[in-house]
PDB file of C-alpha atoms in Angstrom:
ATOM      1  CA  MET A   1      -2.417 -14.909   0.902  1.00  0.00           C
ATOM      2  CA  ASP A   2      -6.002 -14.626   1.963  1.00  0.00           C
ATOM      3  CA  GLU A   3      -7.767 -17.955   1.376  1.00  0.00           C
ATOM      4  CA  SER A   4     -10.884 -16.156   0.276  1.00  0.00           C
ATOM      5  CA  GLY A   5      -9.196 -15.203  -2.998  1.00  0.00           C
ATOM      6  CA  ARG A   6     -11.015 -15.319  -6.347  1.00  0.00           C
ATOM      7  CA  ASP A   7     -10.177 -15.701 -10.002  1.00  0.00           C
ATOM      8  CA  LEU A   8     -10.669 -12.631 -12.245  1.00  0.00           C
ATOM      9  CA  VAL A   9     -10.364 -12.231 -15.984  1.00  0.00           C
ATOM     10  CA  VAL A  10      -8.036  -9.724 -17.620  1.00  0.00           C
ATOM     11  CA  VAL A  11     -10.425  -7.858 -19.914  1.00  0.00           C
ATOM     12  CA  ASP A  12      -8.134  -4.948 -20.862  1.00  0.00           C
ATOM     13  CA  LYS A  13      -4.373  -4.215 -20.811  1.00  0.00           C
ATOM     14  CA  ARG A  14      -2.994  -1.018 -22.271  1.00  0.00           C
ATOM     15  CA  SER A  15       0.191   1.058 -22.086  1.00  0.00           C
ATOM     16  CA  LEU A  16       0.029   4.305 -20.171  1.00  0.00           C
ATOM     17  CA  SER A  17       3.715   5.125 -20.738  1.00  0.00           C
ATOM     18  CA  ASP A  18       6.804   3.299 -21.810  1.00  0.00           C
ATOM     19  CA  ALA A  19       7.067   1.818 -18.309  1.00  0.00           C
ATOM     20  CA  VAL A  20       3.491   1.582 -17.034  1.00  0.00           C
ATOM     21  CA  VAL A  21       0.603  -0.612 -18.097  1.00  0.00           C
ATOM     22  CA  ALA A  22      -2.988  -0.406 -16.980  1.00  0.00           C
ATOM     23  CA  VAL A  23      -4.878  -3.712 -16.304  1.00  0.00           C
ATOM     24  CA  THR A  24      -8.635  -4.099 -15.918  1.00  0.00           C
ATOM     25  CA  LEU A  25      -9.916  -7.214 -14.179  1.00  0.00           C
ATOM     26  CA  ARG A  26     -13.536  -8.519 -14.095  1.00  0.00           C
ATOM     27  CA  PRO A  27     -15.218 -11.528 -12.530  1.00  0.00           C
ATOM     28  CA  PRO A  28     -16.121 -14.428 -14.943  1.00  0.00           C
ATOM     29  CA  SER A  29     -19.724 -14.034 -13.927  1.00  0.00           C
ATOM     30  CA  ALA A  30     -21.883 -10.938 -13.337  1.00  0.00           C
ATOM     31  CA  GLN A  31     -21.554 -11.196  -9.530  1.00  0.00           C
ATOM     32  CA  PRO A  32     -20.402  -7.904  -8.045  1.00  0.00           C
ATOM     33  CA  LEU A  33     -16.864  -7.671  -6.705  1.00  0.00           C
ATOM     34  CA  PRO A  34     -16.218  -6.971  -3.016  1.00  0.00           C
ATOM     35  CA  PRO A  35     -16.419  -3.225  -2.192  1.00  0.00           C
ATOM     36  CA  TRP A  36     -13.333  -1.168  -1.625  1.00  0.00           C
ATOM     37  CA  SER A  37     -12.424   2.332  -0.573  1.00  0.00           C
ATOM     38  CA  PRO A  38      -9.822   4.845  -1.767  1.00  0.00           C
ATOM     39  CA  GLY A  39      -6.299   3.675  -0.801  1.00  0.00           C
ATOM     40  CA  ALA A  40      -7.075  -0.036  -1.078  1.00  0.00           C
ATOM     41  CA  HIS A  41      -4.938  -2.601  -2.847  1.00  0.00           C
ATOM     42  CA  ILE A  42      -5.345  -6.193  -4.071  1.00  0.00           C
ATOM     43  CA  ASP A  43      -2.902  -9.118  -4.022  1.00  0.00           C
ATOM     44  CA  MET A  44      -2.258 -10.693  -7.436  1.00  0.00           C
ATOM     45  CA  VAL A  45      -0.866 -14.291  -7.827  1.00  0.00           C
ATOM     46  CA  LEU A  46       1.353 -14.226 -10.884  1.00  0.00           C
ATOM     47  CA  GLY A  47       2.850 -16.974 -12.993  1.00  0.00           C
ATOM     48  CA  PRO A  48       3.847 -20.533 -12.359  1.00  0.00           C
ATOM     49  CA  ASP A  49       5.930 -19.551  -9.356  1.00  0.00           C
ATOM     50  CA  HIS A  50       2.827 -18.066  -7.741  1.00  0.00           C
ATOM     51  CA  LEU A  51       4.464 -14.705  -7.073  1.00  0.00           C
ATOM     52  CA  VAL A  52       2.224 -12.545  -4.865  1.00  0.00           C
ATOM     53  CA  ARG A  53       2.350  -8.859  -5.462  1.00  0.00           C
ATOM     54  CA  GLN A  54       0.236  -5.908  -4.229  1.00  0.00           C
ATOM     55  CA  TYR A  55      -1.197  -3.311  -6.566  1.00  0.00           C
ATOM     56  CA  SER A  56      -3.218  -0.270  -5.619  1.00  0.00           C
ATOM     57  CA  LEU A  57      -6.742   0.032  -7.006  1.00  0.00           C
ATOM     58  CA  CYS A  58      -7.055   3.228  -9.056  1.00  0.00           C
ATOM     59  CA  GLY A  59     -10.532   3.011 -10.578  1.00  0.00           C
ATOM     60  CA  GLU A  60     -13.897   4.055  -9.300  1.00  0.00           C
ATOM     61  CA  PRO A  61     -14.847   2.489  -5.957  1.00  0.00           C
ATOM     62  CA  SER A  62     -18.588   2.597  -6.770  1.00  0.00           C
ATOM     63  CA  ASP A  63     -18.035   0.421  -9.869  1.00  0.00           C
ATOM     64  CA  ARG A  64     -18.129  -3.122  -8.461  1.00  0.00           C
ATOM     65  CA  SER A  65     -17.929  -4.735 -11.917  1.00  0.00           C
ATOM     66  CA  ARG A  66     -14.213  -4.265 -12.317  1.00  0.00           C
ATOM     67  CA  TYR A  67     -10.884  -3.611 -10.597  1.00  0.00           C
ATOM     68  CA  GLU A  68      -8.299  -1.360 -12.236  1.00  0.00           C
ATOM     69  CA  ILE A  69      -4.606  -1.238 -11.476  1.00  0.00           C
ATOM     70  CA  ALA A  70      -1.549   0.348 -13.019  1.00  0.00           C
ATOM     71  CA  VAL A  71       1.841  -1.491 -12.922  1.00  0.00           C
ATOM     72  CA  LEU A  72       5.280   0.037 -13.216  1.00  0.00           C
ATOM     73  CA  ARG A  73       7.932  -2.160 -14.847  1.00  0.00           C
ATOM     74  CA  GLU A  74      10.662  -2.703 -12.218  1.00  0.00           C
ATOM     75  CA  PRO A  75      13.806  -3.913 -14.116  1.00  0.00           C
ATOM     76  CA  HIS A  76      15.488  -4.798 -10.863  1.00  0.00           C
ATOM     77  CA  GLY A  77      12.438  -6.108  -9.041  1.00  0.00           C
ATOM     78  CA  ARG A  78      11.487  -9.668  -8.103  1.00  0.00           C
ATOM     79  CA  GLY A  79       9.691 -10.611 -11.280  1.00  0.00           C
ATOM     80  CA  GLY A  80       6.069  -9.551 -10.669  1.00  0.00           C
ATOM     81  CA  SER A  81       6.006  -6.418 -12.834  1.00  0.00           C
ATOM     82  CA  GLN A  82       7.935  -8.146 -15.600  1.00  0.00           C
ATOM     83  CA  TYR A  83       5.245 -10.891 -15.646  1.00  0.00           C
ATOM     84  CA  VAL A  84       2.459  -8.321 -15.871  1.00  0.00           C
ATOM     85  CA  HIS A  85       4.146  -6.380 -18.675  1.00  0.00           C
ATOM     86  CA  ASP A  86       5.501  -9.240 -20.759  1.00  0.00           C
ATOM     87  CA  ILE A  87       3.347 -12.333 -20.160  1.00  0.00           C
ATOM     88  CA  LEU A  88      -0.043 -11.415 -18.808  1.00  0.00           C
ATOM     89  CA  GLU A  89      -2.569 -11.157 -21.561  1.00  0.00           C
ATOM     90  CA  VAL A  90      -6.248 -10.309 -22.114  1.00  0.00           C
ATOM     91  CA  ASP A  91      -8.533 -13.257 -21.294  1.00  0.00           C
ATOM     92  CA  ASP A  92      -6.045 -14.662 -18.749  1.00  0.00           C
ATOM     93  CA  LEU A  93      -7.405 -15.722 -15.408  1.00  0.00           C
ATOM     94  CA  VAL A  94      -5.635 -14.168 -12.414  1.00  0.00           C
ATOM     95  CA  ARG A  95      -5.997 -15.189  -8.764  1.00  0.00           C
ATOM     96  CA  ILE A  96      -6.458 -12.150  -6.491  1.00  0.00           C
ATOM     97  CA  GLY A  97      -6.855 -11.557  -2.749  1.00  0.00           C
ATOM     98  CA  GLY A  98      -8.400  -8.628  -0.955  1.00  0.00           C
ATOM     99  CA  PRO A  99      -9.116  -5.800  -1.349  1.00  0.00           C
ATOM    100  CA  ARG A 100      -7.406  -4.573   1.848  1.00  0.00           C
ATOM    101  CA  ASN A 101      -6.833  -1.008   2.965  1.00  0.00           C
ATOM    102  CA  LYS A 102      -4.092   0.302   5.336  1.00  0.00           C
ATOM    103  CA  PHE A 103      -4.088   3.720   3.619  1.00  0.00           C
ATOM    104  CA  GLU A 104      -7.618   4.835   4.338  1.00  0.00           C
ATOM    105  CA  LEU A 105      -8.773   8.332   3.437  1.00  0.00           C
ATOM    106  CA  LEU A 106      -9.930   9.922   6.685  1.00  0.00           C
ATOM    107  CA  ALA A 107     -12.397  12.787   6.898  1.00  0.00           C
ATOM    108  CA  SER A 108     -10.838  16.241   6.987  1.00  0.00           C
ATOM    109  CA  PRO A 109     -11.669  19.761   5.794  1.00  0.00           C
ATOM    110  CA  ARG A 110      -8.231  20.095   4.129  1.00  0.00           C
ATOM    111  CA  TYR A 111      -5.806  17.747   2.420  1.00  0.00           C
ATOM    112  CA  VAL A 112      -2.340  17.868   0.866  1.00  0.00           C
ATOM    113  CA  PHE A 113      -1.473  15.008  -1.538  1.00  0.00           C
ATOM    114  CA  VAL A 114       2.066  14.263  -2.614  1.00  0.00           C
ATOM    115  CA  ALA A 115       2.743  11.699  -5.287  1.00  0.00           C
ATOM    116  CA  GLY A 116       5.899  10.499  -7.007  1.00  0.00           C
ATOM    117  CA  GLY A 117       5.791   8.375 -10.177  1.00  0.00           C
ATOM    118  CA  ILE A 118       3.462   5.321  -9.866  1.00  0.00           C
ATOM    119  CA  GLY A 119       2.594   6.556  -6.380  1.00  0.00           C
ATOM    120  CA  ILE A 120      -0.212   8.519  -7.997  1.00  0.00           C
ATOM    121  CA  THR A 121      -2.258   5.298  -8.325  1.00  0.00           C
ATOM    122  CA  PRO A 122      -3.701   4.989  -4.749  1.00  0.00           C
ATOM    123  CA  LEU A 123      -4.275   8.753  -4.629  1.00  0.00           C
ATOM    124  CA  LEU A 124      -6.494   8.928  -7.747  1.00  0.00           C
ATOM    125  CA  PRO A 125      -9.635   7.594  -5.991  1.00  0.00           C
ATOM    126  CA  MET A 126      -8.891   9.891  -3.052  1.00  0.00           C
ATOM    127  CA  LEU A 127      -8.824  12.951  -5.328  1.00  0.00           C
ATOM    128  CA  ALA A 128     -12.141  12.035  -6.896  1.00  0.00           C
ATOM    129  CA  THR A 129     -13.663  11.589  -3.422  1.00  0.00           C
ATOM    130  CA  VAL A 130     -12.430  14.902  -1.954  1.00  0.00           C
ATOM    131  CA  ALA A 131     -13.203  16.779  -5.243  1.00  0.00           C
ATOM    132  CA  ALA A 132     -16.827  15.671  -4.935  1.00  0.00           C
ATOM    133  CA  ALA A 133     -17.111  16.734  -1.236  1.00  0.00           C
ATOM    134  CA  GLU A 134     -18.454  20.089  -0.298  1.00  0.00           C
ATOM    135  CA  ASN A 135     -16.320  22.655   1.583  1.00  0.00           C
ATOM    136  CA  THR A 136     -13.218  20.510   1.187  1.00  0.00           C
ATOM    137  CA  HIS A 137      -9.889  22.168   0.335  1.00  0.00           C
ATOM    138  CA  TRP A 138      -7.099  20.125  -1.247  1.00  0.00           C
ATOM    139  CA  ARG A 139      -4.110  20.263  -3.521  1.00  0.00           C
ATOM    140  CA  LEU A 140      -1.828  17.701  -5.201  1.00  0.00           C
ATOM    141  CA  LEU A 141       1.872  17.859  -5.911  1.00  0.00           C
ATOM    142  CA  TYR A 142       2.749  15.261  -8.478  1.00  0.00           C
ATOM    143  CA  GLY A 143       6.373  14.622  -9.397  1.00  0.00           C
ATOM    144  CA  GLY A 144       8.017  12.361 -11.982  1.00  0.00           C
ATOM    145  CA  ARG A 145      11.097  11.960 -14.137  1.00  0.00           C
ATOM    146  CA  SER A 146       9.475  13.527 -17.158  1.00  0.00           C
ATOM    147  CA  ARG A 147       6.014  14.594 -18.354  1.00  0.00           C
ATOM    148  CA  GLU A 148       5.959  11.549 -20.640  1.00  0.00           C
ATOM    149  CA  SER A 149       6.573   9.170 -17.761  1.00  0.00           C
ATOM    150  CA  MET A 150       3.819  10.637 -15.540  1.00  0.00           C
ATOM    151  CA  VAL A 151       0.605   8.659 -15.968  1.00  0.00           C
ATOM    152  CA  PHE A 152      -2.997   9.886 -15.585  1.00  0.00           C
ATOM    153  CA  VAL A 153      -1.971  13.467 -16.374  1.00  0.00           C
ATOM    154  CA  ASP A 154      -4.934  13.883 -18.701  1.00  0.00           C
ATOM    155  CA  ASP A 155      -7.325  12.691 -15.977  1.00  0.00           C
ATOM    156  CA  LEU A 156      -5.865  15.140 -13.509  1.00  0.00           C
ATOM    157  CA  ALA A 157      -6.377  18.100 -15.882  1.00  0.00           C
ATOM    158  CA  ARG A 158     -10.019  18.303 -14.790  1.00  0.00           C
ATOM    159  CA  TYR A 159      -8.953  19.530 -11.363  1.00  0.00           C
ATOM    160  CA  GLY A 160      -7.294  22.638 -12.800  1.00  0.00           C
ATOM    161  CA  GLY A 161      -5.024  24.617 -10.429  1.00  0.00           C
ATOM    162  CA  ARG A 162      -5.414  22.252  -7.541  1.00  0.00           C
ATOM    163  CA  VAL A 163      -2.864  20.043  -9.226  1.00  0.00           C
ATOM    164  CA  ALA A 164       0.808  20.986  -9.622  1.00  0.00           C
ATOM    165  CA  LEU A 165       2.800  18.800 -12.011  1.00  0.00           C
ATOM    166  CA  CYS A 166       6.545  18.725 -11.429  1.00  0.00           C
ATOM    167  CA  PRO A 167       8.442  16.862 -14.201  1.00  0.00           C
ATOM    168  CA  GLU A 168      12.035  16.668 -13.014  1.00  0.00           C
ATOM    169  CA  ASP A 169      13.547  17.253 -16.439  1.00  0.00           C
ATOM    170  CA  GLU A 170      11.631  20.529 -16.655  1.00  0.00           C
ATOM    171  CA  SER A 171      11.559  22.006 -13.204  1.00  0.00           C
ATOM    172  CA  GLY A 172      13.890  19.912 -11.106  1.00  0.00           C
ATOM    173  CA  LEU A 173      12.857  18.109  -7.893  1.00  0.00           C
ATOM    174  CA  PRO A 174       9.484  19.207  -6.300  1.00  0.00           C
ATOM    175  CA  ASP A 175       9.823  21.949  -3.672  1.00  0.00           C
ATOM    176  CA  LEU A 176       8.449  19.875  -0.783  1.00  0.00           C
ATOM    177  CA  ALA A 177       9.652  22.408   1.766  1.00  0.00           C
ATOM    178  CA  ALA A 178       7.506  25.096   0.256  1.00  0.00           C
ATOM    179  CA  LEU A 179       4.440  22.738   0.407  1.00  0.00           C
ATOM    180  CA  LEU A 180       5.026  21.124   3.836  1.00  0.00           C
ATOM    181  CA  GLY A 181       7.508  23.434   5.687  1.00  0.00           C
ATOM    182  CA  THR A 182       4.792  25.160   7.637  1.00  0.00           C
ATOM    183  CA  PRO A 183       2.365  22.902   9.582  1.00  0.00           C
ATOM    184  CA  THR A 184      -1.323  23.577   8.887  1.00  0.00           C
ATOM    185  CA  GLU A 185      -4.056  22.774  11.338  1.00  0.00           C
ATOM    186  CA  ASP A 186      -7.013  20.609  10.285  1.00  0.00           C
ATOM    187  CA  THR A 187      -5.008  19.220   7.350  1.00  0.00           C
ATOM    188  CA  LEU A 188      -4.176  15.681   6.463  1.00  0.00           C
ATOM    189  CA  VAL A 189      -1.147  14.788   4.265  1.00  0.00           C
ATOM    190  CA  TYR A 190      -1.300  11.700   2.058  1.00  0.00           C
ATOM    191  CA  SER A 191       1.879  10.609   0.200  1.00  0.00           C
ATOM    192  CA  CYS A 192       3.030   7.656  -1.918  1.00  0.00           C
ATOM    193  CA  GLY A 193       6.053   7.324  -4.170  1.00  0.00           C
ATOM    194  CA  PRO A 194       9.718   6.473  -4.167  1.00  0.00           C
ATOM    195  CA  GLU A 195      11.565   6.170  -0.867  1.00  0.00           C
ATOM    196  CA  PRO A 196      13.674   9.328  -1.101  1.00  0.00           C
ATOM    197  CA  MET A 197      10.556  11.402  -1.585  1.00  0.00           C
ATOM    198  CA  LEU A 198       8.735   9.703   1.271  1.00  0.00           C
ATOM    199  CA  ALA A 199      11.719  10.143   3.612  1.00  0.00           C
ATOM    200  CA  ALA A 200      11.697  13.893   2.764  1.00  0.00           C
ATOM    201  CA  VAL A 201       7.984  14.145   3.343  1.00  0.00           C
ATOM    202  CA  GLU A 202       8.303  12.359   6.661  1.00  0.00           C
ATOM    203  CA  LYS A 203      11.079  14.690   7.838  1.00  0.00           C
ATOM    204  CA  LEU A 204       9.156  17.793   6.929  1.00  0.00           C
ATOM    205  CA  CYS A 205       6.029  16.564   8.638  1.00  0.00           C
ATOM    206  CA  THR A 206       7.709  15.848  12.008  1.00  0.00           C
ATOM    207  CA  ALA A 207       6.457  19.297  13.107  1.00  0.00           C
ATOM    208  CA  TRP A 208       2.939  18.705  11.928  1.00  0.00           C
ATOM    209  CA  PRO A 209       0.214  17.645  14.395  1.00  0.00           C
ATOM    210  CA  SER A 210       0.207  14.011  15.353  1.00  0.00           C
ATOM    211  CA  GLY A 211      -1.699  11.825  12.928  1.00  0.00           C
ATOM    212  CA  ALA A 212      -1.548  14.321  10.059  1.00  0.00           C
ATOM    213  CA  LEU A 213       0.725  12.267   7.876  1.00  0.00           C
ATOM    214  CA  HIS A 214      -0.353   9.158   6.089  1.00  0.00           C
ATOM    215  CA  ILE A 215       2.158   7.291   3.874  1.00  0.00           C
ATOM    216  CA  GLU A 216       1.991   4.173   1.745  1.00  0.00           C
ATOM    217  CA  ARG A 217       5.217   2.443   0.695  1.00  0.00           C
ATOM    218  CA  PHE A 218       5.583   0.015  -2.187  1.00  0.00           C
ATOM    219  CA  ALA A 219       8.842  -1.254  -0.622  1.00  0.00           C
ATOM    220  CA  PRO A 220      10.240  -1.458   2.955  1.00  0.00           C
ATOM    221  CA  GLY A 221      11.490   1.765   4.492  1.00  0.00           C
ATOM    222  CA  PRO A 222      15.110   2.382   5.276  1.00  0.00           C
ATOM    223  CA  PRO A 223      16.528  -0.518   7.254  1.00  0.00           C
ATOM    224  CA  ALA A 224      17.297   0.121  10.937  1.00  0.00           C
ATOM    225  CA  GLU A 225      19.909  -1.668  12.963  1.00  0.00           C
ATOM    226  CA  HIS A 226      18.328  -4.413  15.080  1.00  0.00           C
ATOM    227  CA  VAL A 227      19.693  -7.176  17.254  1.00  0.00           C
ATOM    228  CA  ASN A 228      17.396 -10.186  17.095  1.00  0.00           C
ATOM    229  CA  VAL A 229      16.955 -12.263  20.235  1.00  0.00           C
ATOM    230  CA  PRO A 230      14.757 -15.293  20.758  1.00  0.00           C
ATOM    231  CA  PHE A 231      11.366 -14.913  22.439  1.00  0.00           C
ATOM    232  CA  GLU A 232       8.102 -16.807  22.972  1.00  0.00           C
ATOM    233  CA  VAL A 233       4.744 -16.330  21.346  1.00  0.00           C
ATOM    234  CA  THR A 234       1.575 -17.761  22.859  1.00  0.00           C
ATOM    235  CA  LEU A 235      -1.192 -18.313  20.354  1.00  0.00           C
ATOM    236  CA  GLU A 236      -4.425 -17.671  22.348  1.00  0.00           C
ATOM    237  CA  LYS A 237      -6.855 -19.359  19.952  1.00  0.00           C
ATOM    238  CA  SER A 238      -4.618 -22.319  19.229  1.00  0.00           C
ATOM    239  CA  GLY A 239      -3.579 -22.809  22.838  1.00  0.00           C
ATOM    240  CA  ILE A 240       0.055 -23.353  22.113  1.00  0.00           C
ATOM    241  CA  THR A 241       3.326 -21.507  22.875  1.00  0.00           C
ATOM    242  CA  LEU A 242       6.084 -21.308  20.245  1.00  0.00           C
ATOM    243  CA  LYS A 243       9.748 -20.374  20.559  1.00  0.00           C
ATOM    244  CA  ILE A 244      10.817 -17.830  17.966  1.00  0.00           C
ATOM    245  CA  PRO A 245      14.593 -18.171  17.229  1.00  0.00           C
ATOM    246  CA  ALA A 246      16.673 -15.111  16.517  1.00  0.00           C
ATOM    247  CA  ASP A 247      16.976 -16.018  12.870  1.00  0.00           C
ATOM    248  CA  ARG A 248      13.299 -16.734  12.149  1.00  0.00           C
ATOM    249  CA  SER A 249      10.145 -14.703  11.933  1.00  0.00           C
ATOM    250  CA  ILE A 250       6.917 -15.286  13.931  1.00  0.00           C
ATOM    251  CA  LEU A 251       5.167 -16.003  10.652  1.00  0.00           C
ATOM    252  CA  GLU A 252       7.599 -18.708   9.617  1.00  0.00           C
ATOM    253  CA  VAL A 253       7.351 -20.490  12.958  1.00  0.00           C
ATOM    254  CA  VAL A 254       3.628 -20.193  13.074  1.00  0.00           C
ATOM    255  CA  GLU A 255       3.139 -21.567   9.591  1.00  0.00           C
ATOM    256  CA  GLU A 256       5.567 -24.407  10.327  1.00  0.00           C
ATOM    257  CA  ALA A 257       3.402 -25.348  13.328  1.00  0.00           C
ATOM    258  CA  GLY A 258       0.455 -25.680  10.991  1.00  0.00           C
ATOM    259  CA  ILE A 259      -1.489 -22.610  12.277  1.00  0.00           C
ATOM    260  CA  PRO A 260      -3.307 -20.771   9.481  1.00  0.00           C
ATOM    261  CA  ALA A 261      -1.952 -17.212   9.098  1.00  0.00           C
ATOM    262  CA  MET A 262      -2.669 -14.785   6.363  1.00  0.00           C
ATOM    263  CA  SER A 263       0.431 -13.331   4.666  1.00  0.00           C
ATOM    264  CA  SER A 264       1.561 -11.864   1.361  1.00  0.00           C
ATOM    265  CA  CYS A 265       4.601  -9.597   0.912  1.00  0.00           C
ATOM    266  CA  GLY A 266       6.799 -10.924   3.699  1.00  0.00           C
ATOM    267  CA  GLU A 267       8.355  -7.451   3.918  1.00  0.00           C
ATOM    268  CA  GLY A 268       6.035  -5.559   6.253  1.00  0.00           C
ATOM    269  CA  THR A 269       4.532  -3.354   3.566  1.00  0.00           C
ATOM    270  CA  CYS A 270       1.121  -4.751   2.658  1.00  0.00           C
ATOM    271  CA  GLY A 271      -0.576  -5.284   6.017  1.00  0.00           C
ATOM    272  CA  THR A 272      -1.946  -8.751   5.167  1.00  0.00           C
ATOM    273  CA  CYS A 273      -0.348 -10.518   8.126  1.00  0.00           C
ATOM    274  CA  GLU A 274      -1.593  -8.063  10.746  1.00  0.00           C
ATOM    275  CA  VAL A 275      -2.481  -9.868  14.042  1.00  0.00           C
ATOM    276  CA  SER A 276      -4.014  -8.507  17.200  1.00  0.00           C
ATOM    277  CA  VAL A 277      -1.645  -8.416  20.225  1.00  0.00           C
ATOM    278  CA  LEU A 278      -3.302  -9.530  23.447  1.00  0.00           C
ATOM    279  CA  GLU A 279      -0.268  -9.210  25.751  1.00  0.00           C
ATOM    280  CA  GLY A 280       3.318  -7.939  25.504  1.00  0.00           C
ATOM    281  CA  ARG A 281       4.914  -5.102  23.518  1.00  0.00           C
ATOM    282  CA  PRO A 282       5.881  -5.696  19.861  1.00  0.00           C
ATOM    283  CA  ASP A 283       9.143  -4.491  18.339  1.00  0.00           C
ATOM    284  CA  HIS A 284       7.548  -2.985  15.260  1.00  0.00           C
ATOM    285  CA  ARG A 285       9.620  -3.278  12.072  1.00  0.00           C
ATOM    286  CA  ASP A 286       6.938  -2.770   9.401  1.00  0.00           C
ATOM    287  CA  SER A 287       6.243   0.056   7.017  1.00  0.00           C
ATOM    288  CA  VAL A 288       2.471   0.075   7.514  1.00  0.00           C
ATOM    289  CA  LEU A 289       1.438   1.162  10.997  1.00  0.00           C
ATOM    290  CA  SER A 290       1.291   4.768  12.109  1.00  0.00           C
ATOM    291  CA  ASP A 291       3.158   5.996  15.192  1.00  0.00           C
ATOM    292  CA  GLU A 292      -0.097   6.049  17.092  1.00  0.00           C
ATOM    293  CA  GLU A 293      -0.901   2.444  16.132  1.00  0.00           C
ATOM    294  CA  ARG A 294       2.577   1.324  17.146  1.00  0.00           C
ATOM    295  CA  ASP A 295       2.346   3.080  20.505  1.00  0.00           C
ATOM    296  CA  GLY A 296      -1.014   1.414  21.095  1.00  0.00           C
ATOM    297  CA  CYS A 297       0.547  -2.082  20.793  1.00  0.00           C
ATOM    298  CA  ALA A 298      -2.797  -3.534  19.699  1.00  0.00           C
ATOM    299  CA  MET A 299      -1.555  -5.045  16.481  1.00  0.00           C
ATOM    300  CA  MET A 300       1.577  -6.112  14.650  1.00  0.00           C
ATOM    301  CA  MET A 301       2.826  -7.469  11.376  1.00  0.00           C
ATOM    302  CA  VAL A 302       4.118 -10.936  12.142  1.00  0.00           C
ATOM    303  CA  CYS A 303       6.200 -11.292   8.933  1.00  0.00           C
ATOM    304  CA  VAL A 304       8.877  -8.786  10.174  1.00  0.00           C
ATOM    305  CA  SER A 305       8.072  -7.508  13.694  1.00  0.00           C
ATOM    306  CA  ARG A 306       9.317  -9.164  16.876  1.00  0.00           C
ATOM    307  CA  ALA A 307       8.946  -8.737  20.676  1.00  0.00           C
ATOM    308  CA  GLU A 308      10.534  -6.090  22.856  1.00  0.00           C
ATOM    309  CA  GLY A 309      10.311  -8.403  25.865  1.00  0.00           C
ATOM    310  CA  GLY A 310      10.491 -12.122  26.120  1.00  0.00           C
ATOM    311  CA  ARG A 311       6.913 -12.907  25.352  1.00  0.00           C
ATOM    312  CA  LEU A 312       3.866 -12.019  23.259  1.00  0.00           C
ATOM    313  CA  VAL A 313       0.346 -13.296  23.289  1.00  0.00           C
ATOM    314  CA  LEU A 314      -1.326 -13.122  19.856  1.00  0.00           C
ATOM    315  CA  ASP A 315      -4.914 -13.651  18.673  1.00  0.00           C
ATOM    316  CA  LEU A 316      -4.083 -16.674  16.556  1.00  0.00           C
TER     317      LEU A 316
END
């Protein structure tokens, strides 16, 4: 994780539904927190095992006195959400890193937002931003298992007809085709939620203009078939060349060589380990970069991505 992390105090923890808790964090002193923008997340270091998990900030970006997150209990997860729900208490100190943002809200005259379940959290600050802007048209489709499981519904009521709530037990699955089936010029699409929904959004947006779709995943996308082969990585700043075996990642080998490298999720979803590529073409396997960023070959996530050729030169 980012070595510039800081300890924050849990000042509030409350249930939003039977599976989601909201947590408010403040610094121990009155010093303002680092600024953030809609779409940003923080890393949290949890428990004696130092689990590092990413959670989207869902509060007010202009309020630098606190960070607010909402955490879904994942019964089959890796332990982070269980710790937040069952062990984390008010007055606890929590180490955090960030904020970081790979889901930036770009300027546009029109937006379509699509949220599923806890995927509403990174979109909340975006909605507040676009709602306050002049001559900006937007709408939100928000789906969930049931109305009771869908958090922040009361907050969304202030936006009136711009928000369409789609509880599955009342109206079935959201009609994504009706929303996204016809490409619209000068419109950006932002979506976050479970993988089946994101896959459907991606499929529908293939006909949209390049760069229109922006997605954030909480877990890696569908696995693709890859054949790993060894390659070399030259670290420009460190002046060394490392051999990357077929069964190890760039990040693992770099860390073993004693070279400082930022990392967090290890799955290619958080963007913490992003490194600039100086030479060579990466074999991108992350769930963060856009198609345009991948084609540009200017950066890569070294926790999962590899090399298309036999050699890369990285800014490490």
